[in-house]
Amino acid sequence: MRLSGIEEGFVRPGLSGTIGSATLYTGKPFDLAELRSRVGERWGALERMHQILMPSPRSAALFGHRWAFAGPFDPAAHVISCAQEVEPLLAAAVVRQLPPNRPPWQLLVPKATPSGGQPLVLLAHHALLDGSSLTTLYRLLMDDPGIRVRAPKPALTPPRPRVPVTDLIREWRSSNSPGQPLPLAPGECRPAVTVTRLDPAVMRSARRQPATGRGATLNELLLSALAGALPTCYDTLTSRPLDAAPLYVRVPVDLRSPDETQALGTLLTALRVPLPVDTDSPADRLRTCQHLMSALNQRCHAHRTALPVLEGISRAAPWLTATLTRRMTRPEVNTAVCTAFKWRDGPSRLHGRRLTGIIALPPLSPPASVNLALTQNAETYTLTVVSHLRPGDSQLLANTVTEELTTMAAMST
């Protein structure tokens, strides 16, 4: 079965395509045999977890890739204990290709954290699974999953909203107009991963901003904090001409309908917004980001309408998907990707161990770009920065984004 156009877009030469998430639990270390048994029971019937990524028998560049069925489900080949701690494991995983000739996913059991937490790390190729799929798989593993073990397949013919042609043209231009890259030389860019635990009191206060508004979502806070952090980290941005091209960020949007919330796969699009890096006031930056995010639902209709057409083109000419992907991920077109996620199932347990935190691992972007993810589980907030920038920029950005969130939290005083 040939990959969809969205899936094919994540098979990029020179990049691993690996995404993942780490979940942290209380209690004693996991029993590997018990964990493999649960994985076989809950995931073994899921068709998606059996698929192998294969190049076309002819040129993959011209004819794309295909999914092949891997045969019997073998939890022991995928559920593995490892001697690394969580953060070094994530830093190594983001640049590592998953083992070939088997379904491209792994569930790893790393060393306990210094505080005694018991971690699990789920890795997958982004063509196989997206962030929503990783969440569904974790939910299926829990002691009381609350969802069906056999996740439903996406509808074959989802309803297509009617969108004026002018809106489609406007969205195409918004997705592809050239912007300004970060002031970097591609040769100085190196992959790096930084994980930062955020102060829950700061995040609670920041989410109540601006004081006279409706409050802020995690995505709005992340965009606004990044807009304030980039000029601090890259001094030349502060001296930009007033008519300079914007720095653009993409925000992933789930395309699943309410009937497809448990569907596994890569079912998303990404909407591009200009960062208000030239706005001095943190309050004004946040209001601008809230305005930009409020328009995403309407803009998403254009993507839902256009995707079936683009899918047909991709199947007829897979090489065109690769060309468009290279274009849309160039640093002057896409500076960053920002993702926010909240675990909404309330208290959850796995083999009696309580879930206490989630760390997202977004994919490595091309050189001169960065990928940020903000997650929340109850009162635990975690920021992950996966940078392909200068050495040290990942930690610098994480620190500066954290400072921006602290500034926003204090705006009411």
mmCIF file of C-alpha atoms in Angstrom:
data_model
loop_
_atom_site.group_PDB
_atom_site.id
_atom_site.type_symbol
_atom_site.label_atom_id
_atom_site.label_comp_id
_atom_site.label_asym_id
_atom_site.label_seq_id
_atom_site.Cartn_x
_atom_site.Cartn_y
_atom_site.Cartn_z
ATOM 1 C CA MET A 1 0.000 0.000 0.000
ATOM 2 C CA ARG A 2 1.441 3.346 -1.050
ATOM 3 C CA LEU A 3 1.989 6.035 1.573
ATOM 4 C CA SER A 4 -0.365 8.986 1.641
ATOM 5 C CA GLY A 5 0.975 12.367 0.610
ATOM 6 C CA ILE A 6 1.163 13.506 4.260
ATOM 7 C CA GLU A 7 3.042 10.331 5.244
ATOM 8 C CA GLU A 8 5.418 10.639 2.301
ATOM 9 C CA GLY A 9 6.223 14.189 3.395
ATOM 10 C CA PHE A 10 7.806 12.839 6.592
ATOM 11 C CA VAL A 11 10.205 10.508 4.759
ATOM 12 C CA ARG A 12 12.947 13.086 4.248
ATOM 13 C CA PRO A 13 16.483 12.259 3.157
ATOM 14 C CA GLY A 14 19.052 13.229 5.775
ATOM 15 C CA LEU A 15 16.559 13.317 8.667
ATOM 16 C CA SER A 16 15.568 10.406 10.905
ATOM 17 C CA GLY A 17 11.839 11.167 10.994
ATOM 18 C CA THR A 18 11.740 9.856 14.579
ATOM 19 C CA ILE A 19 9.217 11.292 17.027
ATOM 20 C CA GLY A 20 8.330 10.109 20.500
ATOM 21 C CA SER A 21 7.200 10.789 24.009
ATOM 22 C CA ALA A 22 8.382 9.768 27.446
ATOM 23 C CA THR A 23 5.907 9.064 30.223
ATOM 24 C CA LEU A 24 6.996 9.071 33.872
ATOM 25 C CA TYR A 25 5.437 6.962 36.633
ATOM 26 C CA THR A 26 5.717 6.425 40.369
ATOM 27 C CA GLY A 27 6.541 3.092 41.962
ATOM 28 C CA LYS A 28 8.987 0.272 41.398
ATOM 29 C CA PRO A 29 10.682 -0.536 38.047
ATOM 30 C CA PHE A 30 8.537 -2.087 35.318
ATOM 31 C CA ASP A 31 8.589 -5.822 34.808
ATOM 32 C CA LEU A 32 9.610 -6.318 31.160
ATOM 33 C CA ALA A 33 7.643 -9.548 30.701
ATOM 34 C CA GLU A 34 4.509 -7.969 32.197
ATOM 35 C CA LEU A 35 4.879 -4.917 29.966
ATOM 36 C CA ARG A 36 5.366 -7.036 26.829
ATOM 37 C CA SER A 37 2.269 -9.016 27.695
ATOM 38 C CA ARG A 38 0.196 -5.824 28.020
ATOM 39 C CA VAL A 39 1.582 -4.484 24.713
ATOM 40 C CA GLY A 40 0.770 -7.740 22.917
ATOM 41 C CA GLU A 41 -2.733 -7.754 24.373
ATOM 42 C CA ARG A 42 -3.572 -4.100 23.670
ATOM 43 C CA TRP A 43 -1.559 -3.306 20.506
ATOM 44 C CA GLY A 44 -1.244 -6.683 18.802
ATOM 45 C CA ALA A 45 -4.559 -6.338 16.943
ATOM 46 C CA LEU A 46 -3.787 -2.859 15.600
ATOM 47 C CA GLU A 47 -2.986 -3.079 11.908
ATOM 48 C CA ARG A 48 -0.883 0.076 11.989
ATOM 49 C CA MET A 49 1.583 -1.478 14.425
ATOM 50 C CA HIS A 50 2.368 -4.273 11.929
ATOM 51 C CA GLN A 51 3.414 -2.067 8.993
ATOM 52 C CA ILE A 52 6.941 -1.831 7.588
ATOM 53 C CA LEU A 53 8.152 1.169 5.601
ATOM 54 C CA MET A 54 9.452 -0.023 2.234
ATOM 55 C CA PRO A 55 10.824 1.905 -0.759
ATOM 56 C CA SER A 56 9.189 1.335 -4.111
ATOM 57 C CA PRO A 57 10.692 -1.536 -6.163
ATOM 58 C CA ARG A 58 11.627 1.255 -8.554
ATOM 59 C CA SER A 59 13.146 4.613 -7.574
ATOM 60 C CA ALA A 60 11.743 5.792 -4.219
ATOM 61 C CA ALA A 61 12.445 9.400 -5.238
ATOM 62 C CA LEU A 62 10.136 9.025 -8.245
ATOM 63 C CA PHE A 63 7.611 6.453 -7.061
ATOM 64 C CA GLY A 64 7.490 6.944 -3.303
ATOM 65 C CA HIS A 65 7.346 4.400 -0.471
ATOM 66 C CA ARG A 66 4.922 1.652 0.482
ATOM 67 C CA TRP A 67 3.597 -0.007 3.598
ATOM 68 C CA ALA A 68 4.121 -3.753 3.825
ATOM 69 C CA PHE A 69 2.614 -6.124 6.402
ATOM 70 C CA ALA A 70 5.262 -7.412 8.808
ATOM 71 C CA GLY A 71 3.577 -10.659 9.834
ATOM 72 C CA PRO A 72 3.018 -11.911 13.415
ATOM 73 C CA PHE A 73 3.200 -9.348 16.200
ATOM 74 C CA ASP A 74 6.325 -9.767 18.347
ATOM 75 C CA PRO A 75 6.324 -7.553 21.493
ATOM 76 C CA ALA A 76 9.798 -8.787 22.482
ATOM 77 C CA ALA A 77 11.277 -7.204 19.332
ATOM 78 C CA HIS A 78 9.831 -3.793 20.183
ATOM 79 C CA VAL A 79 9.596 -3.571 23.997
ATOM 80 C CA ILE A 80 13.212 -3.270 25.100
ATOM 81 C CA SER A 81 15.091 -2.362 28.271
ATOM 82 C CA CYS A 82 17.989 0.077 27.893
ATOM 83 C CA ALA A 83 20.679 1.428 30.215
ATOM 84 C CA GLN A 84 20.317 5.126 29.341
ATOM 85 C CA GLU A 85 18.479 7.815 31.265
ATOM 86 C CA VAL A 86 15.544 9.559 29.617
ATOM 87 C CA GLU A 87 17.083 12.812 28.369
ATOM 88 C CA PRO A 88 20.240 11.297 26.802
ATOM 89 C CA LEU A 89 18.003 8.661 25.246
ATOM 90 C CA LEU A 90 15.758 11.294 23.651
ATOM 91 C CA ALA A 91 18.760 13.272 22.394
ATOM 92 C CA ALA A 92 20.145 10.141 20.718
ATOM 93 C CA ALA A 93 16.759 9.015 19.388
ATOM 94 C CA VAL A 94 15.953 12.207 17.480
ATOM 95 C CA VAL A 95 18.916 11.669 15.120
ATOM 96 C CA ARG A 96 18.693 7.860 14.947
ATOM 97 C CA GLN A 97 16.897 5.832 12.313
ATOM 98 C CA LEU A 98 14.673 3.148 13.814
ATOM 99 C CA PRO A 99 15.693 -0.436 12.928
ATOM 100 C CA PRO A 100 14.810 -1.330 9.321
ATOM 101 C CA ASN A 101 12.865 -4.403 8.190
ATOM 102 C CA ARG A 102 10.432 -4.169 11.079
ATOM 103 C CA PRO A 103 7.564 -1.820 11.984
ATOM 104 C CA PRO A 104 9.205 1.539 12.799
ATOM 105 C CA TRP A 105 8.318 1.891 16.468
ATOM 106 C CA GLN A 106 9.844 0.968 19.842
ATOM 107 C CA LEU A 107 8.779 1.079 23.473
ATOM 108 C CA LEU A 108 11.906 1.500 25.592
ATOM 109 C CA VAL A 109 12.317 1.095 29.359
ATOM 110 C CA PRO A 110 15.191 3.432 30.409
ATOM 111 C CA LYS A 111 16.871 3.845 33.774
ATOM 112 C CA ALA A 112 14.899 5.423 36.588
ATOM 113 C CA THR A 113 15.144 9.196 36.916
ATOM 114 C CA PRO A 114 17.279 10.710 39.709
ATOM 115 C CA SER A 115 14.070 11.365 41.674
ATOM 116 C CA GLY A 116 13.034 7.714 41.384
ATOM 117 C CA GLY A 117 10.494 8.069 38.579
ATOM 118 C CA GLN A 118 9.973 5.080 36.293
ATOM 119 C CA PRO A 119 10.015 6.135 32.612
ATOM 120 C CA LEU A 120 8.780 4.621 29.361
ATOM 121 C CA VAL A 121 9.783 6.037 25.969
ATOM 122 C CA LEU A 122 7.658 5.379 22.881
ATOM 123 C CA LEU A 123 9.432 6.133 19.588
ATOM 124 C CA ALA A 124 8.038 5.929 16.059
ATOM 125 C CA HIS A 125 8.667 7.151 12.547
ATOM 126 C CA HIS A 126 6.485 10.191 11.904
ATOM 127 C CA ALA A 127 5.165 8.612 8.697
ATOM 128 C CA LEU A 128 3.710 5.755 10.781
ATOM 129 C CA LEU A 129 2.300 7.686 13.741
ATOM 130 C CA ASP A 130 1.685 11.274 14.786
ATOM 131 C CA GLY A 131 1.502 12.790 18.266
ATOM 132 C CA SER A 132 -2.204 12.036 18.655
ATOM 133 C CA SER A 133 -1.506 8.386 17.792
ATOM 134 C CA LEU A 134 1.188 8.169 20.476
ATOM 135 C CA THR A 135 -1.330 9.462 23.015
ATOM 136 C CA THR A 136 -3.913 6.888 21.907
ATOM 137 C CA LEU A 137 -1.375 4.077 22.276
ATOM 138 C CA TYR A 138 -0.440 5.175 25.792
ATOM 139 C CA ARG A 139 -4.116 5.408 26.717
ATOM 140 C CA LEU A 140 -4.664 1.865 25.454
ATOM 141 C CA LEU A 141 -1.902 0.599 27.751
ATOM 142 C CA MET A 142 -3.345 2.091 30.927
ATOM 143 C CA ASP A 143 -5.000 -0.074 33.570
ATOM 144 C CA ASP A 144 -8.399 1.431 32.777
ATOM 145 C CA PRO A 145 -8.017 2.697 29.196
ATOM 146 C CA GLY A 146 -11.561 4.021 28.785
ATOM 147 C CA ILE A 147 -11.327 3.507 25.001
ATOM 148 C CA ARG A 148 -11.680 0.511 22.733
ATOM 149 C CA VAL A 149 -8.606 -1.640 22.273
ATOM 150 C CA ARG A 150 -9.144 -1.854 18.503
ATOM 151 C CA ALA A 151 -8.821 1.718 17.307
ATOM 152 C CA PRO A 152 -11.205 2.589 14.439
ATOM 153 C CA LYS A 153 -9.948 3.306 10.948
ATOM 154 C CA PRO A 154 -10.438 6.758 9.413
ATOM 155 C CA ALA A 155 -13.508 7.258 7.286
ATOM 156 C CA LEU A 156 -12.805 6.614 3.617
ATOM 157 C CA THR A 157 -14.752 9.645 2.423
ATOM 158 C CA PRO A 158 -14.759 12.325 5.143
ATOM 159 C CA PRO A 159 -17.079 15.269 4.546
ATOM 160 C CA ARG A 160 -15.382 18.094 2.677
ATOM 161 C CA PRO A 161 -16.316 21.628 3.743
ATOM 162 C CA ARG A 162 -17.202 24.073 1.005
ATOM 163 C CA VAL A 163 -14.532 26.738 0.822
ATOM 164 C CA PRO A 164 -14.432 29.615 -1.700
ATOM 165 C CA VAL A 165 -11.620 29.427 -4.237
ATOM 166 C CA THR A 166 -10.357 32.792 -3.013
ATOM 167 C CA ASP A 167 -9.840 31.300 0.461
ATOM 168 C CA LEU A 168 -7.888 28.388 -1.022
ATOM 169 C CA ILE A 169 -5.642 30.772 -2.951
ATOM 170 C CA ARG A 170 -5.144 32.943 0.132
ATOM 171 C CA GLU A 171 -4.197 29.905 2.230
ATOM 172 C CA TRP A 172 -1.756 28.676 -0.427
ATOM 173 C CA ARG A 173 -0.032 32.047 -0.395
ATOM 174 C CA SER A 174 -0.029 32.111 3.411
ATOM 175 C CA SER A 175 1.607 28.684 3.468
ATOM 176 C CA ASN A 176 4.338 29.418 0.949
ATOM 177 C CA SER A 177 5.233 33.110 0.929
ATOM 178 C CA PRO A 178 8.937 33.637 1.705
ATOM 179 C CA GLY A 179 9.875 34.812 5.160
ATOM 180 C CA GLN A 180 13.117 35.604 6.919
ATOM 181 C CA PRO A 181 15.398 32.837 8.214
ATOM 182 C CA LEU A 182 17.303 32.987 11.462
ATOM 183 C CA PRO A 183 20.759 34.605 11.065
ATOM 184 C CA LEU A 184 22.687 31.342 10.848
ATOM 185 C CA ALA A 185 25.111 29.670 8.500
ATOM 186 C CA PRO A 186 23.914 26.135 7.640
ATOM 187 C CA GLY A 187 27.384 24.734 8.286
ATOM 188 C CA GLU A 188 27.260 25.716 11.974
ATOM 189 C CA CYS A 189 23.975 23.899 12.712
ATOM 190 C CA ARG A 190 23.974 20.787 14.930
ATOM 191 C CA PRO A 191 21.056 18.717 16.305
ATOM 192 C CA ALA A 192 20.355 19.104 20.037
ATOM 193 C CA VAL A 193 17.567 18.321 22.509
ATOM 194 C CA THR A 194 16.799 20.183 25.758
ATOM 195 C CA VAL A 195 14.060 19.201 28.226
ATOM 196 C CA THR A 196 12.943 21.751 30.843
ATOM 197 C CA ARG A 197 10.447 21.330 33.677
ATOM 198 C CA LEU A 198 8.354 24.495 34.055
ATOM 199 C CA ASP A 199 7.081 25.984 37.310
ATOM 200 C CA PRO A 200 3.363 25.094 37.597
ATOM 201 C CA ALA A 201 2.589 28.322 39.509
ATOM 202 C CA VAL A 202 4.120 30.339 36.677
ATOM 203 C CA MET A 203 2.121 28.402 34.081
ATOM 204 C CA ARG A 204 -1.141 28.859 35.991
ATOM 205 C CA SER A 205 -0.571 32.602 36.161
ATOM 206 C CA ALA A 206 0.494 32.796 32.518
ATOM 207 C CA ARG A 207 -2.642 30.971 31.393
ATOM 208 C CA ARG A 208 -4.764 33.650 33.075
ATOM 209 C CA GLN A 209 -3.225 36.350 30.851
ATOM 210 C CA PRO A 210 -3.991 38.895 29.614
ATOM 211 C CA ALA A 211 -5.798 39.935 32.782
ATOM 212 C CA THR A 212 -8.752 41.464 30.885
ATOM 213 C CA GLY A 213 -9.076 38.616 28.363
ATOM 214 C CA ARG A 214 -10.337 35.041 28.237
ATOM 215 C CA GLY A 215 -7.055 33.489 29.310
ATOM 216 C CA ALA A 216 -4.438 31.841 27.109
ATOM 217 C CA THR A 217 -4.068 28.332 25.715
ATOM 218 C CA LEU A 218 -0.790 26.419 25.847
ATOM 219 C CA ASN A 219 -0.257 26.962 22.120
ATOM 220 C CA GLU A 220 -0.790 30.718 22.432
ATOM 221 C CA LEU A 221 1.637 30.931 25.324
ATOM 222 C CA LEU A 222 4.274 28.929 23.471
ATOM 223 C CA LEU A 223 4.014 31.059 20.307
ATOM 224 C CA SER A 224 4.127 34.300 22.290
ATOM 225 C CA ALA A 225 7.095 33.159 24.398
ATOM 226 C CA LEU A 226 9.023 32.098 21.286
ATOM 227 C CA ALA A 227 8.282 35.459 19.642
ATOM 228 C CA GLY A 228 9.852 37.198 22.627
ATOM 229 C CA ALA A 229 12.756 34.755 22.929
ATOM 230 C CA LEU A 230 14.077 34.831 19.364
ATOM 231 C CA PRO A 231 15.145 38.531 19.345
ATOM 232 C CA THR A 232 16.846 37.956 22.701
ATOM 233 C CA CYS A 233 18.782 34.959 21.372
ATOM 234 C CA TYR A 234 19.581 36.475 17.954
ATOM 235 C CA ASP A 235 20.509 40.139 18.319
ATOM 236 C CA THR A 236 20.282 40.980 14.615
ATOM 237 C CA LEU A 237 16.493 40.433 14.728
ATOM 238 C CA THR A 238 16.141 43.546 16.889
ATOM 239 C CA SER A 239 17.536 45.758 14.112
ATOM 240 C CA ARG A 240 15.294 44.437 11.337
ATOM 241 C CA PRO A 241 13.780 47.009 8.976
ATOM 242 C CA LEU A 242 10.096 47.678 9.602
ATOM 243 C CA ASP A 243 9.131 46.162 6.251
ATOM 244 C CA ALA A 244 11.228 42.992 6.717
ATOM 245 C CA ALA A 245 9.632 39.651 5.927
ATOM 246 C CA PRO A 246 8.167 37.828 8.962
ATOM 247 C CA LEU A 247 9.593 34.809 10.748
ATOM 248 C CA TYR A 248 7.055 32.037 10.250
ATOM 249 C CA VAL A 249 6.079 29.197 12.585
ATOM 250 C CA ARG A 250 3.943 26.176 11.766
ATOM 251 C CA VAL A 251 1.312 24.894 14.198
ATOM 252 C CA PRO A 252 0.231 21.247 13.693
ATOM 253 C CA VAL A 253 -3.532 20.716 13.589
ATOM 254 C CA ASP A 254 -5.215 17.312 13.979
ATOM 255 C CA LEU A 255 -7.505 16.475 11.025
ATOM 256 C CA ARG A 256 -9.397 13.687 12.806
ATOM 257 C CA SER A 257 -13.154 14.048 12.980
ATOM 258 C CA PRO A 258 -14.970 13.280 16.273
ATOM 259 C CA ASP A 259 -15.528 9.726 14.990
ATOM 260 C CA GLU A 260 -11.810 9.270 14.277
ATOM 261 C CA THR A 261 -10.245 10.463 17.537
ATOM 262 C CA GLN A 262 -8.727 7.023 18.197
ATOM 263 C CA ALA A 263 -7.527 6.424 14.632
ATOM 264 C CA LEU A 264 -3.838 5.610 14.321
ATOM 265 C CA GLY A 265 -1.649 7.076 11.606
ATOM 266 C CA THR A 266 -0.462 10.493 10.493
ATOM 267 C CA LEU A 267 -3.635 12.539 10.088
ATOM 268 C CA LEU A 268 -2.642 16.159 10.505
ATOM 269 C CA THR A 269 -1.780 19.343 8.711
ATOM 270 C CA ALA A 270 0.276 22.370 9.768
ATOM 271 C CA LEU A 271 -0.867 25.979 9.535
ATOM 272 C CA ARG A 272 1.710 28.738 9.233
ATOM 273 C CA VAL A 273 1.543 31.957 11.250
ATOM 274 C CA PRO A 274 3.907 34.965 11.415
ATOM 275 C CA LEU A 275 5.590 35.457 14.782
ATOM 276 C CA PRO A 276 5.210 38.975 16.271
ATOM 277 C CA VAL A 277 8.955 39.308 16.928
ATOM 278 C CA ASP A 278 8.835 43.062 16.296
ATOM 279 C CA THR A 279 6.291 43.676 19.088
ATOM 280 C CA ASP A 280 7.938 44.915 22.280
ATOM 281 C CA SER A 281 5.138 44.339 24.791
ATOM 282 C CA PRO A 282 4.633 40.762 26.070
ATOM 283 C CA ALA A 283 0.910 41.500 26.464
ATOM 284 C CA ASP A 284 0.655 42.691 22.864
ATOM 285 C CA ARG A 285 2.578 39.656 21.614
ATOM 286 C CA LEU A 286 0.183 37.363 23.458
ATOM 287 C CA ARG A 287 -2.892 39.165 22.092
ATOM 288 C CA THR A 288 -1.487 38.931 18.560
ATOM 289 C CA CYS A 289 -0.861 35.196 18.964
ATOM 290 C CA GLN A 290 -4.371 34.704 20.328
ATOM 291 C CA HIS A 291 -5.782 36.468 17.273
ATOM 292 C CA LEU A 292 -3.671 34.312 14.947
ATOM 293 C CA MET A 293 -4.714 31.094 16.694
ATOM 294 C CA SER A 294 -8.407 32.019 16.672
ATOM 295 C CA ALA A 295 -8.300 32.043 12.863
ATOM 296 C CA LEU A 296 -6.868 28.525 12.580
ATOM 297 C CA ASN A 297 -10.185 26.676 12.604
ATOM 298 C CA GLN A 298 -11.452 28.624 9.603
ATOM 299 C CA ARG A 299 -8.131 28.254 7.794
ATOM 300 C CA CYS A 300 -8.180 24.519 8.470
ATOM 301 C CA HIS A 301 -11.304 24.208 6.294
ATOM 302 C CA ALA A 302 -9.174 25.202 3.318
ATOM 303 C CA HIS A 303 -6.717 22.414 4.131
ATOM 304 C CA ARG A 304 -9.503 19.838 4.467
ATOM 305 C CA THR A 305 -10.819 20.878 1.073
ATOM 306 C CA ALA A 306 -7.439 20.880 -0.662
ATOM 307 C CA LEU A 307 -5.953 17.710 0.836
ATOM 308 C CA PRO A 308 -7.955 15.209 -1.291
ATOM 309 C CA VAL A 309 -6.791 17.024 -4.421
ATOM 310 C CA LEU A 310 -3.187 17.101 -3.209
ATOM 311 C CA GLU A 311 -3.480 13.432 -2.262
ATOM 312 C CA GLY A 312 -4.480 12.548 -5.811
ATOM 313 C CA ILE A 313 -1.542 14.508 -7.180
ATOM 314 C CA SER A 314 0.799 12.817 -4.692
ATOM 315 C CA ARG A 315 -0.293 9.337 -5.752
ATOM 316 C CA ALA A 316 0.177 10.199 -9.406
ATOM 317 C CA ALA A 317 3.530 11.963 -8.863
ATOM 318 C CA PRO A 318 5.140 11.141 -5.470
ATOM 319 C CA TRP A 319 8.245 13.102 -6.457
ATOM 320 C CA LEU A 320 6.112 16.259 -6.343
ATOM 321 C CA THR A 321 5.397 15.639 -2.639
ATOM 322 C CA ALA A 322 9.128 15.520 -1.923
ATOM 323 C CA THR A 323 9.629 18.752 -3.883
ATOM 324 C CA LEU A 324 6.857 20.567 -2.002
ATOM 325 C CA THR A 325 8.100 19.260 1.352
ATOM 326 C CA ARG A 326 11.619 20.548 0.672
ATOM 327 C CA ARG A 327 10.161 23.901 -0.280
ATOM 328 C CA MET A 328 7.874 24.210 2.758
ATOM 329 C CA THR A 329 10.582 23.207 5.273
ATOM 330 C CA ARG A 330 13.244 25.642 4.079
ATOM 331 C CA PRO A 331 14.310 27.951 6.953
ATOM 332 C CA GLU A 332 13.132 31.116 5.199
ATOM 333 C CA VAL A 333 9.677 29.533 4.789
ATOM 334 C CA ASN A 334 9.473 27.796 8.159
ATOM 335 C CA THR A 335 11.580 28.925 11.135
ATOM 336 C CA ALA A 336 9.970 26.711 13.769
ATOM 337 C CA VAL A 337 7.191 24.273 14.599
ATOM 338 C CA CYS A 338 5.272 24.735 17.878
ATOM 339 C CA THR A 339 3.139 21.974 19.389
ATOM 340 C CA ALA A 340 1.204 21.949 22.668
ATOM 341 C CA PHE A 341 -0.474 18.960 24.288
ATOM 342 C CA LYS A 342 -2.505 18.304 27.453
ATOM 343 C CA TRP A 343 -3.196 14.839 28.913
ATOM 344 C CA ARG A 344 -6.959 15.001 29.461
ATOM 345 C CA ASP A 345 -7.704 11.585 30.965
ATOM 346 C CA GLY A 346 -7.195 12.651 34.564
ATOM 347 C CA PRO A 347 -5.270 10.362 36.929
ATOM 348 C CA SER A 348 -3.958 7.350 34.981
ATOM 349 C CA ARG A 349 -2.084 4.230 36.076
ATOM 350 C CA LEU A 350 -0.041 1.584 34.299
ATOM 351 C CA HIS A 351 0.358 -1.685 36.219
ATOM 352 C CA GLY A 352 -0.551 0.281 39.342
ATOM 353 C CA ARG A 353 2.045 3.023 38.766
ATOM 354 C CA ARG A 354 0.636 6.566 38.614
ATOM 355 C CA LEU A 355 1.381 8.713 35.571
ATOM 356 C CA THR A 356 3.195 11.846 36.788
ATOM 357 C CA GLY A 357 4.621 13.537 33.681
ATOM 358 C CA ILE A 358 4.921 13.544 29.902
ATOM 359 C CA ILE A 359 7.854 14.681 27.756
ATOM 360 C CA ALA A 360 7.229 15.138 24.045
ATOM 361 C CA LEU A 361 9.947 14.541 21.455
ATOM 362 C CA PRO A 362 9.105 16.403 18.230
ATOM 363 C CA PRO A 363 11.033 15.483 15.069
ATOM 364 C CA LEU A 364 14.311 17.028 14.029
ATOM 365 C CA SER A 365 13.685 19.812 11.497
ATOM 366 C CA PRO A 366 16.091 20.757 8.672
ATOM 367 C CA PRO A 367 19.148 22.900 9.508
ATOM 368 C CA ALA A 368 18.505 26.498 10.691
ATOM 369 C CA SER A 369 15.106 25.617 12.202
ATOM 370 C CA VAL A 370 13.756 24.474 15.563
ATOM 371 C CA ASN A 371 10.882 22.371 16.912
ATOM 372 C CA LEU A 372 9.269 23.104 20.305
ATOM 373 C CA ALA A 373 6.701 21.103 22.278
ATOM 374 C CA LEU A 374 4.904 22.068 25.498
ATOM 375 C CA THR A 375 3.068 19.343 27.439
ATOM 376 C CA GLN A 376 0.848 19.319 30.504
ATOM 377 C CA ASN A 377 -0.156 16.444 32.758
ATOM 378 C CA ALA A 378 -2.118 17.727 35.764
ATOM 379 C CA GLU A 379 0.296 20.209 37.403
ATOM 380 C CA THR A 380 3.395 19.041 35.515
ATOM 381 C CA TYR A 381 4.468 21.206 32.552
ATOM 382 C CA THR A 382 7.415 20.251 30.352
ATOM 383 C CA LEU A 383 9.058 22.117 27.478
ATOM 384 C CA THR A 384 11.116 20.257 24.875
ATOM 385 C CA VAL A 385 13.308 22.100 22.364
ATOM 386 C CA VAL A 386 14.662 20.074 19.434
ATOM 387 C CA SER A 387 16.970 22.470 17.637
ATOM 388 C CA HIS A 388 18.964 22.209 14.445
ATOM 389 C CA LEU A 389 20.818 25.428 15.186
ATOM 390 C CA ARG A 390 24.161 26.463 16.658
ATOM 391 C CA PRO A 391 25.654 24.399 19.477
ATOM 392 C CA GLY A 392 24.122 25.648 22.716
ATOM 393 C CA ASP A 393 21.085 27.263 21.055
ATOM 394 C CA SER A 394 18.727 24.537 22.271
ATOM 395 C CA GLN A 395 19.481 25.290 25.927
ATOM 396 C CA LEU A 396 19.553 29.055 25.257
ATOM 397 C CA LEU A 397 16.101 28.962 23.643
ATOM 398 C CA ALA A 398 14.670 26.782 26.420
ATOM 399 C CA ASN A 399 15.981 29.178 29.076
ATOM 400 C CA THR A 400 14.755 32.272 27.246
ATOM 401 C CA VAL A 401 11.296 30.844 26.526
ATOM 402 C CA THR A 402 11.041 29.980 30.225
ATOM 403 C CA GLU A 403 11.943 33.575 31.134
ATOM 404 C CA GLU A 404 9.316 34.889 28.708
ATOM 405 C CA LEU A 405 6.637 32.686 30.322
ATOM 406 C CA THR A 406 7.671 34.040 33.732
ATOM 407 C CA THR A 407 7.352 37.592 32.400
ATOM 408 C CA MET A 408 3.886 36.869 31.029
ATOM 409 C CA ALA A 409 2.814 35.317 34.332
ATOM 410 C CA ALA A 410 3.721 38.549 36.123
ATOM 411 C CA MET A 411 1.922 40.904 33.713
ATOM 412 C CA SER A 412 -1.110 41.339 35.966
ATOM 413 C CA THR A 413 1.108 42.772 38.728
#
